[in-house]
Coordinates of N, CA and C in Angstrom, one line a residue:
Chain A
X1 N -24.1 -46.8 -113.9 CA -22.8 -47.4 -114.4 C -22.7 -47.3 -115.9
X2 N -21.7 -46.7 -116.5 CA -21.3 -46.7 -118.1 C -21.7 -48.0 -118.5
X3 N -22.2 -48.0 -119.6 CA -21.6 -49.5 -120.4 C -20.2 -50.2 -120.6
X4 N -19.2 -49.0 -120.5 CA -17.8 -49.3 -120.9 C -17.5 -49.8 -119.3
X5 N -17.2 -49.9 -118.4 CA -17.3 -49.8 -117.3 C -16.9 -51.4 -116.5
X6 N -15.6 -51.6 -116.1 CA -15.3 -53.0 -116.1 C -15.9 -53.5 -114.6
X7 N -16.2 -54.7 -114.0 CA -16.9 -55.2 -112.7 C -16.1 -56.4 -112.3
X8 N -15.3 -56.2 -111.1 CA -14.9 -57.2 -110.8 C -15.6 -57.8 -109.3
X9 N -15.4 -59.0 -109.4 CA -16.3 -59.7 -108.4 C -15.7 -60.5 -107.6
X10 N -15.1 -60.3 -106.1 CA -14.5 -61.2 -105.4 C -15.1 -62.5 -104.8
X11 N -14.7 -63.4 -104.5 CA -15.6 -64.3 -103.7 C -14.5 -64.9 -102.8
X12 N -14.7 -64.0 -101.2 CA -13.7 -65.0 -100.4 C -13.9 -66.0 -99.3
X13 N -13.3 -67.0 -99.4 CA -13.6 -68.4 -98.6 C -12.2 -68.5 -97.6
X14 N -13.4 -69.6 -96.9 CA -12.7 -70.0 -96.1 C -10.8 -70.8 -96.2
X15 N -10.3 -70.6 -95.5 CA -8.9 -71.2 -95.8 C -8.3 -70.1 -96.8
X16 N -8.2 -68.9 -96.9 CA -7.8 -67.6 -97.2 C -7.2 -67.9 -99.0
X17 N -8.5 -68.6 -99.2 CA -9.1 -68.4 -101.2 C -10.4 -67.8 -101.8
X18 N -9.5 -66.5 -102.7 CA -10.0 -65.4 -103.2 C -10.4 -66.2 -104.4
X19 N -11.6 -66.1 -105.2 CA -12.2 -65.7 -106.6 C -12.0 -64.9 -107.2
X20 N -11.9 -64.4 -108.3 CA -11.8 -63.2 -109.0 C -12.1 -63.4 -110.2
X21 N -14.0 -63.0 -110.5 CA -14.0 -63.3 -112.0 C -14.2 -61.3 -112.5
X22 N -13.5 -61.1 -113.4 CA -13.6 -59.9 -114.1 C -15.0 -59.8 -115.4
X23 N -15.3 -59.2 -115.8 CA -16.1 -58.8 -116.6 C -15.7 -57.0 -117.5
X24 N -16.1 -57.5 -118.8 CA -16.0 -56.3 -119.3 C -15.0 -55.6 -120.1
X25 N -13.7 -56.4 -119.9 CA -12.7 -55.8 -120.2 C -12.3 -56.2 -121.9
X26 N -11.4 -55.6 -122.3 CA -11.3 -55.4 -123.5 C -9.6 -55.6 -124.0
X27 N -9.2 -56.3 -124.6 CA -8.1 -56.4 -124.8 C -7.2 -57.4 -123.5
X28 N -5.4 -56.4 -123.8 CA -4.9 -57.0 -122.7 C -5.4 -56.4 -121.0
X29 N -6.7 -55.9 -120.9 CA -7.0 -55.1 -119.6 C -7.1 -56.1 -118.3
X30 N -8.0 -57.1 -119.0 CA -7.7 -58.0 -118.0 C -7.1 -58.7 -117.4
X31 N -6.2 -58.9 -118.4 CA -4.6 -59.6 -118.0 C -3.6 -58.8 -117.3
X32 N -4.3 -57.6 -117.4 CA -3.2 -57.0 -117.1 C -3.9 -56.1 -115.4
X33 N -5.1 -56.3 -115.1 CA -5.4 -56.4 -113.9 C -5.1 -57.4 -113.2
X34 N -5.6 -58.4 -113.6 CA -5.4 -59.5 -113.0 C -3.8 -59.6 -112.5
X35 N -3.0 -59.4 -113.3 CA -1.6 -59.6 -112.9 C -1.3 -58.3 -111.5
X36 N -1.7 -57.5 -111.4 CA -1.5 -56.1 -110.4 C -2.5 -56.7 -109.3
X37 N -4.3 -57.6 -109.0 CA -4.4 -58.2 -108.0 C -3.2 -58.7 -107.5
X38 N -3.1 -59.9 -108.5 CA -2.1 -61.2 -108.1 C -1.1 -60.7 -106.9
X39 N -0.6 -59.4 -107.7 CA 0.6 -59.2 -107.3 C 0.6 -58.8 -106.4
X40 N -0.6 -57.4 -106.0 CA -0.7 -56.9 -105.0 C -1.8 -57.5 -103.5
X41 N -2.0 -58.7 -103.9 CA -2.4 -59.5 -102.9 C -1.5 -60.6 -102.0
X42 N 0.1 -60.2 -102.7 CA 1.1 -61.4 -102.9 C 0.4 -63.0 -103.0
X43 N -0.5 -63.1 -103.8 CA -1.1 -63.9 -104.3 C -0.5 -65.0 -104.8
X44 N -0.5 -66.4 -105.0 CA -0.6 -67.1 -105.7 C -1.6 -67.9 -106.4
X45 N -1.6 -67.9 -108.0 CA -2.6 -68.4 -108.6 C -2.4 -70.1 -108.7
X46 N -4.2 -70.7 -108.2 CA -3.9 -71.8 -107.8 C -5.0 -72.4 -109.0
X47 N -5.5 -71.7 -109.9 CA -7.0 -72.0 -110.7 C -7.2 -70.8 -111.5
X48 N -7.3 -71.6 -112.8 CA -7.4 -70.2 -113.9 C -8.3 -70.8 -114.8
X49 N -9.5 -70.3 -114.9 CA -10.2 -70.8 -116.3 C -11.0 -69.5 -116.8
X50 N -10.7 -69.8 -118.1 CA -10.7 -68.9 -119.4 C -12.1 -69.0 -119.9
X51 N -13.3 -68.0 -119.8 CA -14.2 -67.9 -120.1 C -14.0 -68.0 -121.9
X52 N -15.2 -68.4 -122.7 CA -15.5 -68.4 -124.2 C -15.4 -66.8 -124.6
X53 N -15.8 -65.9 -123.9 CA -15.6 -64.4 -124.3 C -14.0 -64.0 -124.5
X54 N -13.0 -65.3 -123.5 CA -11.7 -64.7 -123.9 C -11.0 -64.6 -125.3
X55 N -11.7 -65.4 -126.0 CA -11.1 -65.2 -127.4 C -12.2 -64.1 -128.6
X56 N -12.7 -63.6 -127.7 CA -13.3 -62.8 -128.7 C -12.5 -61.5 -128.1
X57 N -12.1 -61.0 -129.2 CA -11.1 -59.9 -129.4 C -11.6 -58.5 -128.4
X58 N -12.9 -58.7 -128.6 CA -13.1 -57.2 -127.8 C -13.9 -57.6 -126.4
X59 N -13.3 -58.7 -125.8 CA -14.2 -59.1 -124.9 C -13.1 -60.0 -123.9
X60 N -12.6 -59.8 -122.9 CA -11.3 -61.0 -122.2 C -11.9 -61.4 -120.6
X61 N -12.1 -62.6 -120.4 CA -12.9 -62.4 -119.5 C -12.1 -63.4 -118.4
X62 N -11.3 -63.3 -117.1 CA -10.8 -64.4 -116.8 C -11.5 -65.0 -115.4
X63 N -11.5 -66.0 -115.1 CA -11.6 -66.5 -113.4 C -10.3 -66.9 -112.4
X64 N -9.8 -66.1 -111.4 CA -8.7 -66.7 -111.6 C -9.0 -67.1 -109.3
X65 N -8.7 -68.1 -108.9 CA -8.4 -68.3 -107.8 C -7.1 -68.4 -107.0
X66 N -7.0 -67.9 -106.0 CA -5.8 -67.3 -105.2 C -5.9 -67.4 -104.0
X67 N -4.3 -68.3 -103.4 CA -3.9 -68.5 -101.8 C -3.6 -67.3 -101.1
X68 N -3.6 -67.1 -100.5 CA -2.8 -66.1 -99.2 C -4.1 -64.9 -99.2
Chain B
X1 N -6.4 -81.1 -67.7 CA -4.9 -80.2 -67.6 C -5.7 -79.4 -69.0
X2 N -4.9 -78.9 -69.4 CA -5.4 -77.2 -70.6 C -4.1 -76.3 -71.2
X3 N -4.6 -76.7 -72.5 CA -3.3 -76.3 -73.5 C -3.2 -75.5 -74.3
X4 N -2.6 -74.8 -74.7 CA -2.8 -74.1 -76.2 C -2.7 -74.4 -77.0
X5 N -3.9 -74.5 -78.0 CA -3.7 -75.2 -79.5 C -3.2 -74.4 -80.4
X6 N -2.1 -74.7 -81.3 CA -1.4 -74.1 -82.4 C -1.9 -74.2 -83.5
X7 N -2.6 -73.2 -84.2 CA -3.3 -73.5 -85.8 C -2.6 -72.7 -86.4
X8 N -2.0 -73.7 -87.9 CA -1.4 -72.6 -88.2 C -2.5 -72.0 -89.5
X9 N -1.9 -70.8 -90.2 CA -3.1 -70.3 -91.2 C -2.2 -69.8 -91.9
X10 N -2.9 -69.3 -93.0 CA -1.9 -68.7 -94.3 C -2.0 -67.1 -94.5
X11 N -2.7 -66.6 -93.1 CA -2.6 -65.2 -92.9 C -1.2 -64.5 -92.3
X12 N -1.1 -63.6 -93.2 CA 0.7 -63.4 -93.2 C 0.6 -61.1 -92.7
X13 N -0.9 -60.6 -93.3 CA -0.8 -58.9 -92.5 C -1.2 -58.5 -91.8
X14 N -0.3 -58.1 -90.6 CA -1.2 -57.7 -89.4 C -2.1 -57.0 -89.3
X15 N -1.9 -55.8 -90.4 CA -3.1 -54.9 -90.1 C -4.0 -55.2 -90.7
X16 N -3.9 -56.3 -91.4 CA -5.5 -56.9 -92.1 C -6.0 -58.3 -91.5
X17 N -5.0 -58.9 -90.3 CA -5.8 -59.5 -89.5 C -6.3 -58.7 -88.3
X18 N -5.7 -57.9 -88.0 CA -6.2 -56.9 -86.8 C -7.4 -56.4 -87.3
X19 N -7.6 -55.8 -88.6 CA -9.2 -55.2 -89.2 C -10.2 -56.2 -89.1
X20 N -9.7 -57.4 -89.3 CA -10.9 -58.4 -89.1 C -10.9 -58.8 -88.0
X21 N -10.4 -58.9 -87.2 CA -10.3 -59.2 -85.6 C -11.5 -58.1 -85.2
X22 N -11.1 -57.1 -85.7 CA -12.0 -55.6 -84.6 C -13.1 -56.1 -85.6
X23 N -13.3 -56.1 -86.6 CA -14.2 -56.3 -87.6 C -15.6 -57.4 -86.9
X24 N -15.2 -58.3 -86.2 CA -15.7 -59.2 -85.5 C -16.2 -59.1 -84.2
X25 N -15.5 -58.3 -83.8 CA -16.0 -57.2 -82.3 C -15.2 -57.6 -81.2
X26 N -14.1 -57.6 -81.6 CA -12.9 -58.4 -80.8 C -11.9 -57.4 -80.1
X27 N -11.5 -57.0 -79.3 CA -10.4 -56.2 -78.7 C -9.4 -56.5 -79.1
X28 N -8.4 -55.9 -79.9 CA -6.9 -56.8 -80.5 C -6.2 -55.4 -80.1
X29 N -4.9 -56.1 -79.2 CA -3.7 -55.6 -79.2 C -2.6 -55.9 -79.7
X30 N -1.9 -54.9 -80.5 CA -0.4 -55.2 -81.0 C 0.3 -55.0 -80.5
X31 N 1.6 -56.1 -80.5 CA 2.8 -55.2 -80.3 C 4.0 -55.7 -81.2
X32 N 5.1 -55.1 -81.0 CA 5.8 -55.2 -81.7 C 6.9 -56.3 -81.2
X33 N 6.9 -56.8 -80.1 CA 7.3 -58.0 -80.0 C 6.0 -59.4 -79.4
X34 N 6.7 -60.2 -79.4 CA 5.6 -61.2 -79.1 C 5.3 -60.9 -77.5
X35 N 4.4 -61.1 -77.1 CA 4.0 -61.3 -75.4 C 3.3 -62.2 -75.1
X36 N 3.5 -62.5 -73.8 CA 3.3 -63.5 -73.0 C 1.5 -63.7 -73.2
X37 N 1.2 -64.6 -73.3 CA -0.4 -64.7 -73.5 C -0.7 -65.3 -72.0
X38 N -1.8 -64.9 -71.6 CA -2.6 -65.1 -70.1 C -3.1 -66.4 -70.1
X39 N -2.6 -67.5 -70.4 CA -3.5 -69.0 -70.5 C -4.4 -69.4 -68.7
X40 N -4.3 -70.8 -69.4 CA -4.6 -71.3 -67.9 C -3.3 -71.5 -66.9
X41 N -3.9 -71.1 -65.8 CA -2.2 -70.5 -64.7 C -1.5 -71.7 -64.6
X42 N -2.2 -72.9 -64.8 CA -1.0 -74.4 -64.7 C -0.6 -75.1 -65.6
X43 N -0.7 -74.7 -66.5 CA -0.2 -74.5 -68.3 C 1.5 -74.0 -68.2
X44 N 2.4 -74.9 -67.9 CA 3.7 -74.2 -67.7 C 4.4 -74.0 -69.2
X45 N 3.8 -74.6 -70.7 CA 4.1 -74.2 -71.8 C 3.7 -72.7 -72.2
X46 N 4.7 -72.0 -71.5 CA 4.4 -71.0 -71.8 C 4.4 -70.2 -74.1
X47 N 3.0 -69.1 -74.0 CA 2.8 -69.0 -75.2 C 3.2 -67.7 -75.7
X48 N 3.6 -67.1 -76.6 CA 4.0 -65.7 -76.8 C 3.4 -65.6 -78.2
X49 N 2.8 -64.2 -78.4 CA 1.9 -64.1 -79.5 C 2.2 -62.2 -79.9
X50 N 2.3 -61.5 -81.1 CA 2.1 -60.0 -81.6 C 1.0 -59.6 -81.5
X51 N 0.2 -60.3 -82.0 CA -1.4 -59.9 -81.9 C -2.3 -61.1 -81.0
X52 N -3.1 -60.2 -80.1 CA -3.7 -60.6 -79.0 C -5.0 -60.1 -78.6
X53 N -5.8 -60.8 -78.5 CA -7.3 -60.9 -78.1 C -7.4 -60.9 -76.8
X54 N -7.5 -60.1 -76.0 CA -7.3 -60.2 -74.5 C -8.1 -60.7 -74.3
X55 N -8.5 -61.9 -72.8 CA -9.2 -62.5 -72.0 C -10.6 -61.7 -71.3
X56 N -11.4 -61.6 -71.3 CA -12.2 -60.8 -70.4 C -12.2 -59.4 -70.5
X57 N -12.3 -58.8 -72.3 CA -12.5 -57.7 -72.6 C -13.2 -57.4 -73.9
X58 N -14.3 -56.9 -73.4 CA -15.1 -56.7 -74.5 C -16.6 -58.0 -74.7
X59 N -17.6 -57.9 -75.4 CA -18.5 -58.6 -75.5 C -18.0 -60.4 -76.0
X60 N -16.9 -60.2 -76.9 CA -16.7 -61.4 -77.4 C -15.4 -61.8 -77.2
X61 N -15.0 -61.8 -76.1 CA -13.5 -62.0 -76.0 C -13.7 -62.9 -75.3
X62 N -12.2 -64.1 -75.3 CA -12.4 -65.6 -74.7 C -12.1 -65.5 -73.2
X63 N -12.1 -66.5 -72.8 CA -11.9 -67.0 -71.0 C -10.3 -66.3 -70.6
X64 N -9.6 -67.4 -72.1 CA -8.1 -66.4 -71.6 C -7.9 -65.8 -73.0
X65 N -6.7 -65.4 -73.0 CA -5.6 -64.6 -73.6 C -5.9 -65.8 -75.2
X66 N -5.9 -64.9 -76.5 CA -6.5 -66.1 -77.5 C -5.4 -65.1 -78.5
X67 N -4.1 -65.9 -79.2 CA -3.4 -64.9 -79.9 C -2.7 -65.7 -81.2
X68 N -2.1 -64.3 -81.9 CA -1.8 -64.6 -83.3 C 0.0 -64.4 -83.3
X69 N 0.9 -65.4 -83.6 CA 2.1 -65.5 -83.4 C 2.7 -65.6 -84.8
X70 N 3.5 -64.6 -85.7 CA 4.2 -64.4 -86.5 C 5.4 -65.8 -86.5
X71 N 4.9 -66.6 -87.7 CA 6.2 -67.5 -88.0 C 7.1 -67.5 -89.1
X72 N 8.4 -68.2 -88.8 CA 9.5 -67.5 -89.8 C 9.2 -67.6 -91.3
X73 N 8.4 -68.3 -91.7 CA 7.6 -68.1 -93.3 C 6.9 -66.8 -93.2
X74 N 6.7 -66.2 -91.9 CA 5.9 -64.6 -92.4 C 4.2 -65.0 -92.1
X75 N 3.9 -66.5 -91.8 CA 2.0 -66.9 -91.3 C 2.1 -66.3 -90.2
X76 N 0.8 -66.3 -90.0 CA 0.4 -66.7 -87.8 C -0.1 -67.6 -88.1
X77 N 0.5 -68.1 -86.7 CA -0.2 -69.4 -86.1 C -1.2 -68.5 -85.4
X78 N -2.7 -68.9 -85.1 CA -3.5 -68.8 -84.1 C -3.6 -69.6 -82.8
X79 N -3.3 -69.3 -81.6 CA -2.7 -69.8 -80.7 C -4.1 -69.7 -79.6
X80 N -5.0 -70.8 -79.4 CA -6.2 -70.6 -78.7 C -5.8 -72.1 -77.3
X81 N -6.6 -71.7 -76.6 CA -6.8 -72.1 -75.2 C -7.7 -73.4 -75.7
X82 N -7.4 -74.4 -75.1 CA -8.6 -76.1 -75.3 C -9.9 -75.3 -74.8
X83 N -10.0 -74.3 -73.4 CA -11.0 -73.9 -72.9 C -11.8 -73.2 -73.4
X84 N -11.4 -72.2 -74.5 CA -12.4 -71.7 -75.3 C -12.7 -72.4 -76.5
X85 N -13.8 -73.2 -75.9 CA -14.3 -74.0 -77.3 C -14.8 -73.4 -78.6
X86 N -15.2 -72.0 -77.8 CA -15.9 -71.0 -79.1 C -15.0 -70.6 -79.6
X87 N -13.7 -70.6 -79.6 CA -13.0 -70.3 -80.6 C -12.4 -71.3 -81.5
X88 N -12.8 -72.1 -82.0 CA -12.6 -73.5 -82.7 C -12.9 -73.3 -84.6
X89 N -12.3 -74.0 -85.1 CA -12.4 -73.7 -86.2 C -13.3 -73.4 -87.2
X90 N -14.3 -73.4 -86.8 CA -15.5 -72.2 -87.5 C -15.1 -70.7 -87.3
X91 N -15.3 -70.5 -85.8 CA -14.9 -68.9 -85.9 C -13.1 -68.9 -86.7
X92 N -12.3 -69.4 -86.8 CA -10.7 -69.0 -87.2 C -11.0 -68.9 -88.8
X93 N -12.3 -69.6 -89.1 CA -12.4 -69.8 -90.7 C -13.4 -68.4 -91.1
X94 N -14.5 -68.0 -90.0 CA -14.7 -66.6 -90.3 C -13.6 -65.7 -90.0
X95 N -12.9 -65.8 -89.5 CA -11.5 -64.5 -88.8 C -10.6 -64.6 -90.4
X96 N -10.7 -65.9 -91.5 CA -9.6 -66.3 -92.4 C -10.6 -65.1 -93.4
X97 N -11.7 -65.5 -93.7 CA -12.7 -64.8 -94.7 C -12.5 -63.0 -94.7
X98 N -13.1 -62.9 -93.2 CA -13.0 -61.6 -92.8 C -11.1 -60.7 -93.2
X99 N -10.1 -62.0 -92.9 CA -8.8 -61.0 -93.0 C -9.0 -60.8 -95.0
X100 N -9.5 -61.6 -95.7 CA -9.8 -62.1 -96.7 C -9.7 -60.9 -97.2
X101 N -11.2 -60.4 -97.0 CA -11.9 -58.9 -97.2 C -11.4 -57.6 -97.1
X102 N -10.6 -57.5 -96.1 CA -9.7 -56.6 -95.5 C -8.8 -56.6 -96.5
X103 N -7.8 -57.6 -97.3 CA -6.9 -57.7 -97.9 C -7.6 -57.3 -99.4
X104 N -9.2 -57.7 -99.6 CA -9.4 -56.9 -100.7 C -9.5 -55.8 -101.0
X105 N -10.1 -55.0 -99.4 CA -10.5 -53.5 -99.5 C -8.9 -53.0 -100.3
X106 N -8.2 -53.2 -99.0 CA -6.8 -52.3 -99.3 C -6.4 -52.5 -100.9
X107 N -6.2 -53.4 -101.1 CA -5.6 -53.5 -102.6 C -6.5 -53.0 -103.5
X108 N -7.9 -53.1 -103.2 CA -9.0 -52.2 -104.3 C -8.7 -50.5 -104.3
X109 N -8.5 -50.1 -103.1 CA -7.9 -49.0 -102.9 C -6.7 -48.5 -104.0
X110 N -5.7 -49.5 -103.4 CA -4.5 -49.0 -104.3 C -4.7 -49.1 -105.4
X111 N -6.0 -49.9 -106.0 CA -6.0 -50.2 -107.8 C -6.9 -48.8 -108.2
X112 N -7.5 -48.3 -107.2 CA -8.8 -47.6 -107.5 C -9.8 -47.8 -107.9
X113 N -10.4 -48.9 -107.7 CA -11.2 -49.4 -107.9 C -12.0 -48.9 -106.9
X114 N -13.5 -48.5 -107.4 CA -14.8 -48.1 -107.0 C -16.0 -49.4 -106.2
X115 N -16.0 -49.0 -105.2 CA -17.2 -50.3 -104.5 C -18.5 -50.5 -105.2
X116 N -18.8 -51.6 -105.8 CA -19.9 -51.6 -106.9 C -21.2 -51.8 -106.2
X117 N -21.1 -52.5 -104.9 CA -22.4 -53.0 -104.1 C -21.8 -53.3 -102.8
X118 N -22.8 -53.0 -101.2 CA -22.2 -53.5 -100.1 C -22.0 -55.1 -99.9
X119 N -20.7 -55.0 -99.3 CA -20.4 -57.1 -99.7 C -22.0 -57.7 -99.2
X120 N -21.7 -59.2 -99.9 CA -22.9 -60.2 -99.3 C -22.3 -61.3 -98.9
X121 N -23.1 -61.8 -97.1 CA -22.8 -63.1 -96.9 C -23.4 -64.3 -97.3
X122 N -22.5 -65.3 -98.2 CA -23.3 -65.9 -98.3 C -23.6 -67.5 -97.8
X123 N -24.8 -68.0 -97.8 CA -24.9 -69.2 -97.3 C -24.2 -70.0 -96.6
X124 N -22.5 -69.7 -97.1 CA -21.8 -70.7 -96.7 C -20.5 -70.1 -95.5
X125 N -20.5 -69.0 -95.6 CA -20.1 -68.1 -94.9 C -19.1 -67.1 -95.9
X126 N -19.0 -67.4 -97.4 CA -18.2 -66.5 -97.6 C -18.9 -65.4 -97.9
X127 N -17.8 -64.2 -98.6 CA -18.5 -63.0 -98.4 C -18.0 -62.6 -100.0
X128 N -19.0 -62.0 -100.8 CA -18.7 -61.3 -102.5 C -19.0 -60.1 -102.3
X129 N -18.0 -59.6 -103.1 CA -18.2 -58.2 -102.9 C -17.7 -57.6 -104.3
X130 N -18.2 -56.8 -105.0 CA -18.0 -56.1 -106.2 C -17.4 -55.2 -106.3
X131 N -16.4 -54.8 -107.4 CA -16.0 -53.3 -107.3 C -16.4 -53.2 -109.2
X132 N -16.1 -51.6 -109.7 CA -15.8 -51.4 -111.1 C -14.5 -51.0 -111.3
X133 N -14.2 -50.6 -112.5 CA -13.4 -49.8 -113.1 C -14.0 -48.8 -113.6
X134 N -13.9 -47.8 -113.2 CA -14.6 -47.1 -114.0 C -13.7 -46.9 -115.4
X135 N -14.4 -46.6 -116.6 CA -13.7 -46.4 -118.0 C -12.7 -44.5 -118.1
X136 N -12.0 -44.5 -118.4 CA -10.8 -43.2 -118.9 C -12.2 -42.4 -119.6

């Protein structure tokens, strides 16, 4: 696996809620995955916390949890 | 006397509860309207369901007729027999995980996203599964 190379990590539970913590990404990449799961899971986000790496500029890292 | 219990769930695609259904070793039939589910014969509430676990087919299939009924918000209700106890909400909460997974594959697909590691069960029954991006 590159170094550049982004890793996303599902975790699915019972009562049909998704985890989704991303790693790796750089800029708006994450945000802007995150928004194309959401979307294409017809998801709703129920839980969002913002890793310390999200504010470092070359590093965006999110957790986000999701119904359906 | 013996009834069908109505659960409802927040599972709304057929073909990704049907993948987890077979995924579990289940016989699942579709159709495209609801049908009559095979309960207990003196059960006059009759049940109608799209996706259906037939009775007495296959290693893990229930006593009767065990089915998934599209409701006007777009869920199924999971529609089980009092008599099959083994289908009680442990198994509907692996059937919820398992459509879970299904609904990840597909969408990792459409993102293109590459499988990073075979999923893992864990402890508690859910299941993680990794993909990458790979970089441009």
């Amino acid at each position: 696996m590159a170094a550049e190379d982004k890793v996303v990590t599902f975790t699915i539970s019972k009562g049909g809620k998704i985890a989704v913590d991303m790693d790796g990404f750089h800029g708006q990449g994450c945000s802007e995955l995150q928004d194309q799961i959401t979307e294409r899971m017809g998801a709703k986000v129920v839980d969002e916390e913002v890793k310390p790496e999200y504010y470092d500029d070359n590093c965006n890292v999110n957790t986000l949890t999701s119904g359906r | 006397m013996s009834k069908y219990r109505v659960n409802q769930t927040s599972m709304t695609e057929g073909d990704c509860l049907e993948e987890a259904l077979q995924g579990l070793g289940h016989t699942v039939e579709r159709h495209n309207h609801a049908v009559e589910l095979q309960g207990w014969p003196y059960d006059r509430d009759k049940k109608f369901a799209e996706i259906v676990v037939p009775a007495h087919r296959g290693a893990n299939a229930p006593q009767y007729d065990l089915g998934f009924k599209k409701q006007k918000d777009g869920s199924y209700a999971a529609l089980i027999e009092d008599m099959d106890y083994k289908f009680g909400k442990e198994w509907l909460g692996k059937v919820e995980v398992a459509y879970g997974h299904a609904k990840v594959k597909k969408m990792a697909d459409d993102l293109g996203l590459e499988l990073l590691a075979e999923p893992e069960t864990l402890s508690n029954g859910d299941i993680k599964v990794q993909y990458v991006q790979r970089s441009a």
